CSV table of C-alpha atoms and ligand atoms in Angstrom, one decimal:
chain,number,residue,atom,x,y,z
A,1,UNK,CA,137.6,259.7,235.6
A,2,UNK,CA,136.9,256.6,237.7
A,3,UNK,CA,135.4,253.7,235.8
A,4,UNK,CA,132.9,251.9,238.0
A,5,UNK,CA,130.3,249.1,238.2
A,6,UNK,CA,127.7,249.5,240.9
A,7,UNK,CA,126.4,246.2,242.2
A,8,UNK,CA,123.2,247.0,244.0
A,9,UNK,CA,120.0,245.7,245.5
A,10,UNK,CA,118.4,248.9,244.2
A,11,UNK,CA,116.5,250.2,247.2
A,12,UNK,CA,116.1,253.7,248.6
A,13,UNK,CA,119.7,254.4,249.6
A,14,UNK,CA,121.1,252.5,246.6
A,15,UNK,CA,119.1,254.8,244.4
A,16,UNK,CA,120.7,257.9,245.9
A,17,UNK,CA,124.1,256.2,245.4
A,18,UNK,CA,123.3,255.4,241.8
A,19,UNK,CA,122.0,258.9,241.0
A,20,UNK,CA,125.0,260.5,242.5
A,21,UNK,CA,127.4,258.3,240.5
A,22,UNK,CA,125.6,258.9,237.3
A,23,UNK,CA,125.8,262.7,237.8
A,24,UNK,CA,129.3,263.0,239.2
A,25,UNK,CA,131.9,264.2,236.6
A,26,UNK,CA,134.4,262.0,238.3
A,27,UNK,CA,132.7,258.7,237.4
A,28,UNK,CA,131.9,256.8,234.3
A,29,UNK,CA,129.4,254.1,235.2
A,30,UNK,CA,130.3,251.1,233.1
A,31,UNK,CA,127.3,249.2,234.3
A,32,UNK,CA,124.9,248.4,237.1
A,33,UNK,CA,124.6,244.8,238.2
A,34,UNK,CA,121.8,243.7,240.5
A,35,UNK,CA,121.2,241.3,243.3
A,36,UNK,CA,118.5,240.2,245.7
A,37,UNK,CA,118.2,242.0,249.0
A,38,UNK,CA,115.9,245.1,249.2
A,39,UNK,CA,114.1,243.5,246.2
A,40,UNK,CA,114.6,240.5,244.0
A,41,UNK,CA,117.3,241.1,241.3
A,42,UNK,CA,114.7,241.7,238.5
A,43,UNK,CA,113.0,244.5,240.5
A,44,UNK,CA,116.4,246.0,241.3
A,45,UNK,CA,117.3,246.0,237.6
A,46,UNK,CA,114.0,247.6,236.7
A,47,UNK,CA,114.6,250.3,239.4
A,48,UNK,CA,118.1,250.8,238.1
A,49,UNK,CA,116.9,251.3,234.5
A,50,UNK,CA,114.3,253.9,235.7
A,51,UNK,CA,117.0,255.7,237.6
A,52,UNK,CA,119.4,255.8,234.7
A,53,UNK,CA,116.6,257.4,232.6
A,54,UNK,CA,115.8,259.9,235.4
A,55,UNK,CA,119.4,260.8,235.8
A,56,UNK,CA,119.7,262.1,232.2
A,57,UNK,CA,123.4,261.1,232.4
A,58,UNK,CA,123.8,261.3,228.7
A,59,UNK,CA,125.5,258.0,228.1
A,60,UNK,CA,124.5,254.4,227.9
A,61,UNK,CA,124.7,252.4,231.1
A,62,UNK,CA,124.1,248.6,230.7
A,63,UNK,CA,122.2,246.7,233.5
A,64,UNK,CA,122.8,243.0,234.2
A,65,UNK,CA,120.6,241.0,236.5
A,66,UNK,CA,122.4,238.8,239.1
A,67,UNK,CA,121.8,236.5,242.0
A,68,UNK,CA,118.3,235.9,243.5
A,69,UNK,CA,119.6,233.9,246.4
A,70,UNK,CA,122.6,233.6,248.6
A,71,UNK,CA,125.4,231.0,247.8
A,72,UNK,CA,123.6,228.8,250.4
A,73,UNK,CA,120.3,229.1,248.5
A,74,UNK,CA,118.5,231.5,250.8
A,75,UNK,CA,116.3,234.4,249.5
A,76,UNK,CA,115.6,236.9,252.2
A,77,UNK,CA,114.2,240.3,251.1
A,78,UNK,CA,114.1,243.4,253.2
A,79,UNK,CA,110.7,244.2,254.7
A,80,UNK,CA,108.6,246.6,252.6
A,81,UNK,CA,108.4,249.1,255.4
A,82,UNK,CA,112.1,250.0,254.9
A,83,UNK,CA,112.2,250.3,251.1
A,84,UNK,CA,108.6,250.1,250.0
A,85,UNK,CA,106.9,247.4,247.9
A,86,UNK,CA,108.9,248.3,244.8
A,87,UNK,CA,112.2,249.0,246.7
A,88,UNK,CA,112.1,252.7,246.0
A,89,UNK,CA,109.7,253.9,248.6
A,90,UNK,CA,106.6,253.2,246.4
A,91,UNK,CA,107.6,256.1,244.2
A,92,UNK,CA,106.5,255.5,240.6
A,93,UNK,CA,109.3,256.5,238.3
A,94,UNK,CA,108.7,256.6,234.5
A,95,UNK,CA,109.5,253.3,232.8
A,96,UNK,CA,112.6,252.9,230.7
A,97,UNK,CA,112.6,251.5,227.2
A,98,UNK,CA,116.1,250.0,227.9
A,99,UNK,CA,116.2,246.3,228.7
A,100,UNK,CA,118.6,244.4,230.9
A,101,UNK,CA,121.4,242.5,229.2
A,102,UNK,CA,121.1,238.8,228.5
A,103,UNK,CA,124.5,238.4,230.2
A,104,UNK,CA,124.5,237.6,233.9
A,105,UNK,CA,125.8,240.0,236.5
A,106,UNK,CA,128.9,237.9,237.3
A,107,UNK,CA,129.7,237.4,233.6
A,108,UNK,CA,129.4,241.1,233.0
A,109,UNK,CA,131.8,241.9,235.9
A,110,UNK,CA,134.3,239.4,234.5
A,111,UNK,CA,134.1,240.8,231.0
A,112,UNK,CA,134.4,244.5,232.1
A,113,UNK,CA,137.4,243.6,234.3
A,114,UNK,CA,139.1,242.1,231.3
A,115,UNK,CA,138.2,245.0,229.0
A,116,UNK,CA,139.2,247.8,231.4
A,117,UNK,CA,142.6,246.3,232.1
A,118,UNK,CA,143.0,247.0,235.8
A,119,UNK,CA,141.0,250.2,235.7
A,120,UNK,CA,137.7,248.9,237.0
A,121,UNK,CA,136.4,249.8,240.4
A,122,UNK,CA,133.5,247.7,241.7
A,123,UNK,CA,131.2,249.3,244.3
A,124,UNK,CA,128.8,246.9,246.0
A,125,UNK,CA,125.8,248.3,247.9
A,126,UNK,CA,124.1,245.0,248.5
A,127,UNK,CA,125.0,241.4,249.2
A,128,UNK,CA,128.4,240.2,247.8
A,129,UNK,CA,126.9,237.2,246.0
A,130,UNK,CA,127.5,238.4,242.4
A,131,UNK,CA,131.2,239.1,243.2
A,132,UNK,CA,131.6,235.7,244.9
A,133,UNK,CA,130.0,234.1,241.8
A,134,UNK,CA,132.4,236.0,239.5
A,135,UNK,CA,135.3,234.8,241.7
A,136,UNK,CA,134.2,231.2,241.4
A,137,UNK,CA,134.3,231.6,237.6
A,138,UNK,CA,137.5,233.7,237.5
A,139,UNK,CA,139.7,233.3,240.6
A,140,UNK,CA,142.2,235.7,239.1
A,141,UNK,CA,139.6,238.5,239.3
A,142,UNK,CA,141.2,240.4,242.3
A,143,UNK,CA,144.3,241.0,240.2
A,144,UNK,CA,142.2,242.4,237.3
A,145,UNK,CA,140.3,245.1,239.2
A,146,UNK,CA,141.6,248.3,240.7
A,147,UNK,CA,139.5,248.2,243.8
A,148,UNK,CA,136.3,247.0,245.4
A,149,UNK,CA,134.4,249.5,247.7
A,150,UNK,CA,131.5,248.0,249.7
A,151,UNK,CA,128.7,249.3,251.9
A,152,UNK,CA,128.7,246.6,254.4
A,153,UNK,CA,129.6,245.2,257.8
A,154,UNK,CA,130.5,246.7,261.1
A,155,UNK,CA,133.6,246.6,263.4
A,156,UNK,CA,132.4,248.4,266.5
A,157,UNK,CA,128.9,249.7,265.9
A,158,UNK,CA,125.9,247.5,266.8
A,159,UNK,CA,124.5,245.5,263.9
A,160,UNK,CA,121.3,246.5,262.2
A,161,UNK,CA,120.0,243.0,261.5
A,162,UNK,CA,121.4,241.1,264.5
A,163,UNK,CA,123.4,242.5,267.4
A,164,UNK,CA,126.7,241.7,265.5
A,165,UNK,CA,125.9,241.9,261.8
A,166,UNK,CA,125.0,244.4,259.1
A,167,UNK,CA,122.3,243.4,256.6
A,168,UNK,CA,124.4,243.2,253.4
A,169,UNK,CA,127.0,241.0,255.0
A,170,UNK,CA,124.5,238.9,256.9
A,171,UNK,CA,122.4,238.4,253.8
A,172,UNK,CA,125.1,236.3,252.2
A,173,UNK,CA,127.8,235.9,254.9
A,174,UNK,CA,129.5,233.0,253.0
A,175,UNK,CA,129.9,235.2,249.9
A,176,UNK,CA,131.3,238.0,252.0
A,177,UNK,CA,133.8,235.7,253.6
A,178,UNK,CA,134.9,234.6,250.2
A,179,UNK,CA,135.3,238.2,248.9
A,180,UNK,CA,137.1,239.3,252.1
A,181,UNK,CA,139.7,236.6,251.7
A,182,UNK,CA,140.1,236.8,247.9
A,183,UNK,CA,142.9,239.4,247.8
A,184,UNK,CA,140.9,242.3,246.4
A,185,UNK,CA,142.0,245.8,247.2
A,186,UNK,CA,138.9,246.1,249.4
A,187,UNK,CA,137.5,249.1,251.3
A,188,UNK,CA,134.5,248.9,253.5
A,189,UNK,CA,132.1,251.6,254.4
A,190,UNK,CA,130.0,250.0,257.1
A,191,UNK,CA,127.8,250.9,260.1
A,192,UNK,CA,130.8,252.4,261.9
A,193,UNK,CA,130.4,255.4,259.6
A,194,UNK,CA,127.0,255.1,257.9
A,195,UNK,CA,125.2,255.3,261.2
A,196,UNK,CA,126.9,258.5,262.0
A,197,UNK,CA,126.0,260.2,258.7
A,198,UNK,CA,122.6,261.9,258.4
A,199,UNK,CA,120.4,263.5,255.8
A,200,UNK,CA,117.8,265.8,257.3
A,201,UNK,CA,114.8,267.5,255.9
A,202,UNK,CA,116.9,270.7,255.8
A,203,UNK,CA,119.2,269.1,253.2
A,204,UNK,CA,116.2,268.1,251.1
A,205,UNK,CA,114.8,271.6,251.3
A,206,UNK,CA,118.1,273.0,250.2
A,207,UNK,CA,118.3,270.5,247.4
A,208,UNK,CA,114.8,271.4,246.1
A,209,UNK,CA,115.5,275.2,246.4
A,210,UNK,CA,118.9,275.3,244.8
A,211,UNK,CA,118.8,272.4,242.4
A,212,UNK,CA,119.8,272.8,238.8
A,213,UNK,CA,116.9,273.2,236.4
A,214,UNK,CA,117.7,269.9,234.6
A,215,UNK,CA,117.8,268.1,238.0
A,216,UNK,CA,114.3,269.1,239.1
A,217,UNK,CA,112.9,265.7,238.4
A,218,UNK,CA,115.7,264.1,240.4
A,219,UNK,CA,115.2,266.5,243.3
A,220,UNK,CA,111.5,265.6,243.2
A,221,UNK,CA,112.2,261.9,243.3
A,222,UNK,CA,114.7,262.3,246.2
A,223,UNK,CA,112.1,264.4,248.2
A,224,UNK,CA,109.4,261.7,247.7
A,225,UNK,CA,111.6,258.7,248.3
A,226,UNK,CA,113.2,260.2,251.4
A,227,UNK,CA,109.7,261.0,252.8
A,228,UNK,CA,109.1,257.3,252.9
A,229,UNK,CA,112.6,256.5,254.2
A,230,UNK,CA,112.3,259.1,257.0
A,231,UNK,CA,109.1,257.5,258.2
A,232,UNK,CA,111.0,254.2,258.6
A,233,UNK,CA,113.7,256.0,260.6
A,234,UNK,CA,111.0,257.6,262.7
A,235,UNK,CA,109.2,254.4,263.5
A,236,UNK,CA,112.3,252.2,264.0
A,237,UNK,CA,114.8,254.6,265.5
A,238,UNK,CA,112.8,257.6,266.7
A,239,UNK,CA,114.5,260.0,264.3
A,240,UNK,CA,112.6,263.1,263.4
A,241,UNK,CA,112.7,264.1,259.7
A,242,UNK,CA,116.1,262.5,259.0
A,243,UNK,CA,117.8,259.2,258.0
A,244,UNK,CA,121.2,257.6,258.1
A,245,UNK,CA,123.3,257.3,255.0
A,246,UNK,CA,124.4,253.9,254.0
A,247,UNK,CA,125.0,253.2,250.3
A,248,UNK,CA,125.9,256.7,249.1
A,249,UNK,CA,128.9,256.7,251.4
A,250,UNK,CA,130.5,253.8,249.5
A,251,UNK,CA,130.2,255.7,246.3
A,252,UNK,CA,131.5,258.9,247.9
A,253,UNK,CA,134.5,257.1,249.5
A,254,UNK,CA,135.3,255.4,246.2
A,255,UNK,CA,135.4,258.8,244.6
A,256,UNK,CA,137.4,260.5,247.3
A,257,UNK,CA,138.9,258.2,250.0
A,258,UNK,CA,140.1,261.3,251.9
A,259,UNK,CA,136.6,261.7,253.2
A,260,UNK,CA,137.3,258.9,255.6
A,261,UNK,CA,139.9,257.4,258.0
A,262,UNK,CA,140.6,253.7,257.6
A,263,UNK,CA,141.8,250.9,259.8
A,264,UNK,CA,143.6,248.1,258.1
A,265,UNK,CA,142.6,244.6,259.2
A,266,UNK,CA,142.8,241.0,258.1
A,267,UNK,CA,139.3,239.8,258.2
A,268,UNK,CA,136.8,237.1,257.5
A,269,UNK,CA,133.1,236.7,258.0
A,270,UNK,CA,131.3,234.2,260.3
A,271,UNK,CA,128.8,232.2,258.3
A,272,UNK,CA,128.5,228.9,260.1
A,273,UNK,CA,127.5,229.8,263.6
A,274,UNK,CA,123.9,231.1,263.3
A,275,UNK,CA,124.0,233.4,266.4
A,276,UNK,CA,127.1,235.3,265.0
A,277,UNK,CA,126.3,235.0,261.3
A,278,UNK,CA,127.5,238.0,259.4
A,279,UNK,CA,129.9,239.1,262.1
A,280,UNK,CA,133.3,240.4,260.9
A,281,UNK,CA,136.1,238.5,262.5
A,282,UNK,CA,139.4,240.3,262.5
A,283,UNK,CA,143.0,239.7,263.4
A,284,UNK,CA,142.5,242.1,266.3
A,285,UNK,CA,140.9,239.4,268.3
A,286,UNK,CA,139.6,236.4,266.5
A,287,UNK,CA,141.6,235.2,263.6
A,288,UNK,CA,145.3,235.8,263.5
A,289,UNK,CA,145.9,234.9,259.9
A,290,UNK,CA,149.0,236.7,258.7
A,291,UNK,CA,149.0,235.3,255.2
A,292,UNK,CA,145.8,237.1,254.2
A,293,UNK,CA,145.6,240.5,252.5
A,294,UNK,CA,144.5,243.4,254.6
A,295,UNK,CA,141.3,245.2,254.0
A,296,UNK,CA,140.6,248.9,254.7
A,297,UNK,CA,137.6,249.5,257.0
A,298,UNK,CA,136.4,253.1,257.2
A,299,UNK,CA,136.1,254.0,260.9
A,300,UNK,CA,135.7,257.8,260.7
A,301,UNK,CA,134.1,259.9,258.0
A,302,UNK,CA,133.6,263.6,257.4
A,303,UNK,CA,129.8,263.3,257.4
A,304,UNK,CA,128.9,266.9,256.8
A,305,UNK,CA,131.2,267.1,253.8
A,306,UNK,CA,130.0,263.8,252.5
A,307,UNK,CA,126.3,264.8,252.6
A,308,UNK,CA,127.0,268.2,251.1
A,309,UNK,CA,128.9,266.5,248.3
A,310,UNK,CA,126.2,264.0,247.7
A,311,UNK,CA,123.7,266.7,246.9
A,312,UNK,CA,126.2,269.0,245.2
A,313,UNK,CA,126.0,267.2,241.9
A,314,UNK,CA,122.3,268.1,241.6
A,315,UNK,CA,122.7,271.7,242.7
A,316,UNK,CA,123.7,275.1,241.3
A,317,UNK,CA,126.9,275.6,243.2
A,318,UNK,CA,127.5,279.2,242.0
A,319,UNK,CA,129.0,281.1,245.0
A,320,UNK,CA,126.3,282.9,246.9
A,321,UNK,CA,123.6,280.8,245.4
A,322,UNK,CA,124.0,277.7,247.6
A,323,UNK,CA,122.9,277.9,251.2
A,324,UNK,CA,126.0,276.7,253.1
A,325,UNK,CA,124.1,275.7,256.3
B,401,BDR,C1,122.2,248.1,253.8
B,401,BDR,O1,121.0,247.3,253.8
B,401,BDR,C2,120.1,247.7,252.8
B,401,BDR,O2,118.8,247.7,253.2
B,401,BDR,C3,120.6,249.1,252.4
B,401,BDR,O3,120.3,249.4,251.0
B,401,BDR,C4,122.0,249.1,252.6
B,401,BDR,O4,122.8,248.6,251.5
B,401,BDR,C5,122.4,248.7,255.1
B,401,BDR,O5,122.6,247.8,256.1
B,402,CA,CA1,121.7,248.4,249.4
């Protein structure tokens, strides 16, 4: 059982990642911390609370609100046409009676790292601001957590916010640079693999047909939220009835790293030069810095297996019942 915190800017793809983690028998979600990005941090917390309720996970999952601006004081939220006005494709999920903790996201991360004595895995699906703030308060944090797995960055794929940068890393490039160099056991699932992994309407149909009775409301939510997200992919990328898979890949790789192939690099993030802001600089070409810990960047992934696994936790997997196509 892997004990995880998900640090999210709870938008459409974050919500799939969260629902998967809450239903997977291999995870215990110790908490969800939130950050600005697809929403402000309060909206991300509200979405997370609604998703916990929807998941029916059967245990308590605390939610802590985090940063509403980058370390440099910038708030930039994603345009509503990507994630909707509420971050979850304008789908109205039932409200939760659970309230967010009084404790900040960074304090919560530090406390859980202490409590779990080296067992904690932190999965970030948004900006790395909360983690950088936690590091400022506790520089020994990297030695206290098992691993950090992040959706973010790109080595060779084109950026999705500038030609060189991925949105989560760009959104707080200074925080990412701090986290990259801090000595965490860090794995990245970035655009090199997320842009090659697709959910299609066929997957959604299968999910709805073969979902477990208790997961019907989850399947209904996924169908609705992906309808919105598919439309964004149609308009911006010309994709018909499909979307790429960003945040769920970080969770899937945290659960089972054998889904991917990794390249070890020593890396930093550009944050001073505006044109290249958010670009990952590696020892391959830009920054030969041999004192620094290596990070593992996922460069190949078994996308078909990943997507099948993503939906498997909501489905009846009895042999013969599940449509294998
Ligand atoms: C990342 O940006 C956000 O919009 C998504 O939720 C994902 O985390 C992809 O670049
Ligand atoms: Ca995200």
